[in-house]
Amino acid sequence: SEMLADYPIDDFALDSGASIASATSGGAILMRLNPGAEPTEHLLGEILAQADAFNALRPVFVLSGSTHENELLHRVLARFPNAPVLTGGREAEWALLARQVYVDPDKLPLAIVADRKLHAIYAASGYNVGLASMLVKIAKNA
């Protein structure tokens, strides 16, 4: 409970008609990832190792960069066939979002736990060991 925050976040459009509002509607773990790059690969590995816990939540994957040849990403997405996989948004909008939740806009992955539409209660950027576990714990207690 000491790690929970109260961050209203702005909406912006993603590809395919999605938006930050639609991605966080009803609560979600929103993760902007750069597949194939570190430290995104570490987070993907942790997510795969804790797939059962994540499956009970609402993971939303927002992909940045090339994803065509990333085997780990394909395994993660296969494990979560119902999870939204989104792309898009301008870099300036992502940077503003990171600043709204008080994390470094230059570090991916960006992970946000939203308890409802356009409202975050936890955020992290870059990678810390155990980030996937932290996301699960916070989302379960949201």
Coordinates of C-alpha atoms in Angstrom, one line a residue:
S1 CA 0.0 0.0 0.0
E2 CA 2.9 2.3 0.6
M3 CA 3.9 2.0 -3.1
L4 CA 0.5 3.0 -4.5
A5 CA 0.0 6.4 -6.0
D6 CA -2.7 8.5 -7.6
Y7 CA -1.8 9.5 -11.1
P8 CA -4.4 10.8 -13.6
I9 CA -3.1 10.2 -17.1
D10 CA -3.9 11.8 -20.4
D11 CA -5.4 10.0 -23.3
F12 CA -3.8 9.7 -26.7
A13 CA -4.4 7.6 -29.8
L14 CA -2.6 4.4 -30.6
D15 CA -2.9 2.4 -33.8
S16 CA -6.0 0.5 -34.9
G17 CA -8.4 2.9 -33.2
A18 CA -7.1 2.1 -29.7
S19 CA -6.2 4.7 -27.2
I20 CA -4.7 4.9 -23.7
A21 CA -8.3 5.3 -22.4
S22 CA -9.5 2.1 -24.1
A23 CA -6.3 0.2 -23.0
T24 CA -6.8 1.1 -19.3
S25 CA -10.6 0.9 -19.2
G26 CA -11.6 -1.5 -16.4
G27 CA -8.0 -1.6 -15.1
A28 CA -4.9 -3.1 -16.7
I29 CA -1.2 -3.7 -16.6
L30 CA -0.1 -1.6 -19.5
M31 CA 3.4 -2.4 -20.7
R32 CA 5.2 -0.6 -23.4
L33 CA 7.9 -2.9 -24.6
N34 CA 10.9 -2.9 -27.0
P35 CA 11.2 -6.6 -27.9
G36 CA 14.6 -7.8 -28.6
A37 CA 16.2 -5.1 -26.5
E38 CA 17.4 -5.2 -22.9
P39 CA 15.8 -4.8 -20.5
T40 CA 12.5 -5.6 -22.1
E41 CA 13.7 -9.2 -22.6
H42 CA 14.2 -9.6 -18.9
L43 CA 10.7 -8.5 -18.2
L44 CA 9.3 -10.8 -20.9
G45 CA 11.1 -13.7 -19.3
E46 CA 9.7 -12.9 -15.9
I47 CA 6.2 -12.5 -17.3
L48 CA 6.4 -15.9 -19.0
A49 CA 7.7 -17.5 -15.7
Q50 CA 4.6 -16.0 -13.9
A51 CA 2.1 -16.5 -16.7
D52 CA -0.6 -18.0 -14.4
A53 CA -0.5 -14.9 -12.2
F54 CA -0.6 -12.5 -15.1
N55 CA -3.4 -14.5 -16.8
A56 CA -5.7 -13.7 -13.9
L57 CA -5.1 -10.0 -14.5
R58 CA -5.4 -7.9 -17.7
P59 CA -2.1 -7.5 -19.4
V60 CA -1.9 -5.0 -22.3
F61 CA 1.2 -5.1 -24.5
V62 CA 2.2 -2.0 -26.4
L63 CA 5.0 -2.8 -28.8
S64 CA 7.7 -0.5 -29.9
G65 CA 10.4 -1.4 -32.4
S66 CA 10.7 -4.5 -34.5
T67 CA 8.9 -7.6 -33.3
H68 CA 9.1 -9.9 -36.3
E69 CA 11.9 -12.2 -35.2
N70 CA 11.6 -12.1 -31.4
E71 CA 11.0 -15.7 -30.2
L72 CA 10.5 -14.7 -26.6
L73 CA 7.8 -12.1 -27.5
H74 CA 6.0 -14.7 -29.6
R75 CA 6.0 -17.2 -26.7
V76 CA 4.6 -14.6 -24.3
L77 CA 1.9 -13.5 -26.7
A78 CA 1.0 -17.2 -27.4
R79 CA 0.6 -17.6 -23.6
F80 CA -1.8 -14.6 -23.5
P81 CA -4.0 -15.0 -26.6
N82 CA -6.7 -12.7 -25.3
A83 CA -4.3 -9.9 -24.2
P84 CA -4.5 -6.8 -26.4
V85 CA -1.4 -6.2 -28.4
L86 CA -1.1 -2.5 -29.5
T87 CA 1.3 -0.3 -31.3
G88 CA 1.6 3.4 -32.0
G89 CA 1.5 6.7 -30.2
R90 CA 4.0 9.5 -30.8
E91 CA 7.2 9.5 -28.8
A92 CA 6.3 12.9 -27.3
E93 CA 3.0 11.4 -26.0
W94 CA 4.8 8.5 -24.4
A95 CA 7.3 10.8 -22.8
L96 CA 4.5 12.9 -21.4
L97 CA 2.8 9.8 -20.0
A98 CA 6.0 8.6 -18.3
R99 CA 6.4 12.1 -16.8
Q100 CA 2.8 12.1 -15.5
V101 CA 3.6 8.9 -13.6
Y102 CA 7.0 10.2 -12.4
V103 CA 9.2 7.7 -14.2
D104 CA 12.1 8.1 -16.7
P105 CA 10.7 8.7 -20.2
D106 CA 13.9 7.5 -21.8
K107 CA 13.8 4.0 -20.4
L108 CA 11.8 1.0 -21.6
P109 CA 10.0 -1.1 -20.6
L110 CA 7.4 1.3 -19.3
A111 CA 4.9 -0.5 -17.0
I112 CA 1.8 1.1 -15.5
V113 CA -0.8 -0.5 -13.3
A114 CA -4.1 1.2 -14.0
D115 CA -7.0 0.6 -11.6
R116 CA -9.5 2.3 -14.0
K117 CA -9.7 4.3 -17.2
L118 CA -7.0 6.9 -17.3
H119 CA -5.8 6.4 -13.8
A120 CA -2.6 4.8 -12.7
I121 CA -1.6 3.6 -9.2
Y122 CA 1.9 2.4 -10.0
A123 CA 4.5 2.9 -12.6
A124 CA 8.1 1.8 -13.4
S125 CA 10.5 2.3 -16.3
G126 CA 13.6 0.4 -17.1
Y127 CA 14.0 -2.8 -15.3
N128 CA 14.3 -3.9 -11.7
V129 CA 14.7 -7.6 -10.7
G130 CA 11.2 -8.8 -9.7
L131 CA 9.3 -6.2 -11.6
A132 CA 6.8 -8.7 -12.9
S133 CA 6.1 -9.9 -9.4
M134 CA 5.6 -6.3 -8.2
L135 CA 3.2 -5.6 -11.1
V136 CA 1.1 -8.7 -10.1
K137 CA 1.0 -7.8 -6.4
I138 CA 0.0 -4.3 -7.1
A139 CA -2.7 -5.2 -9.7
K140 CA -4.2 -7.8 -7.4
N141 CA -4.5 -5.3 -4.6
A142 CA -5.9 -2.5 -6.8

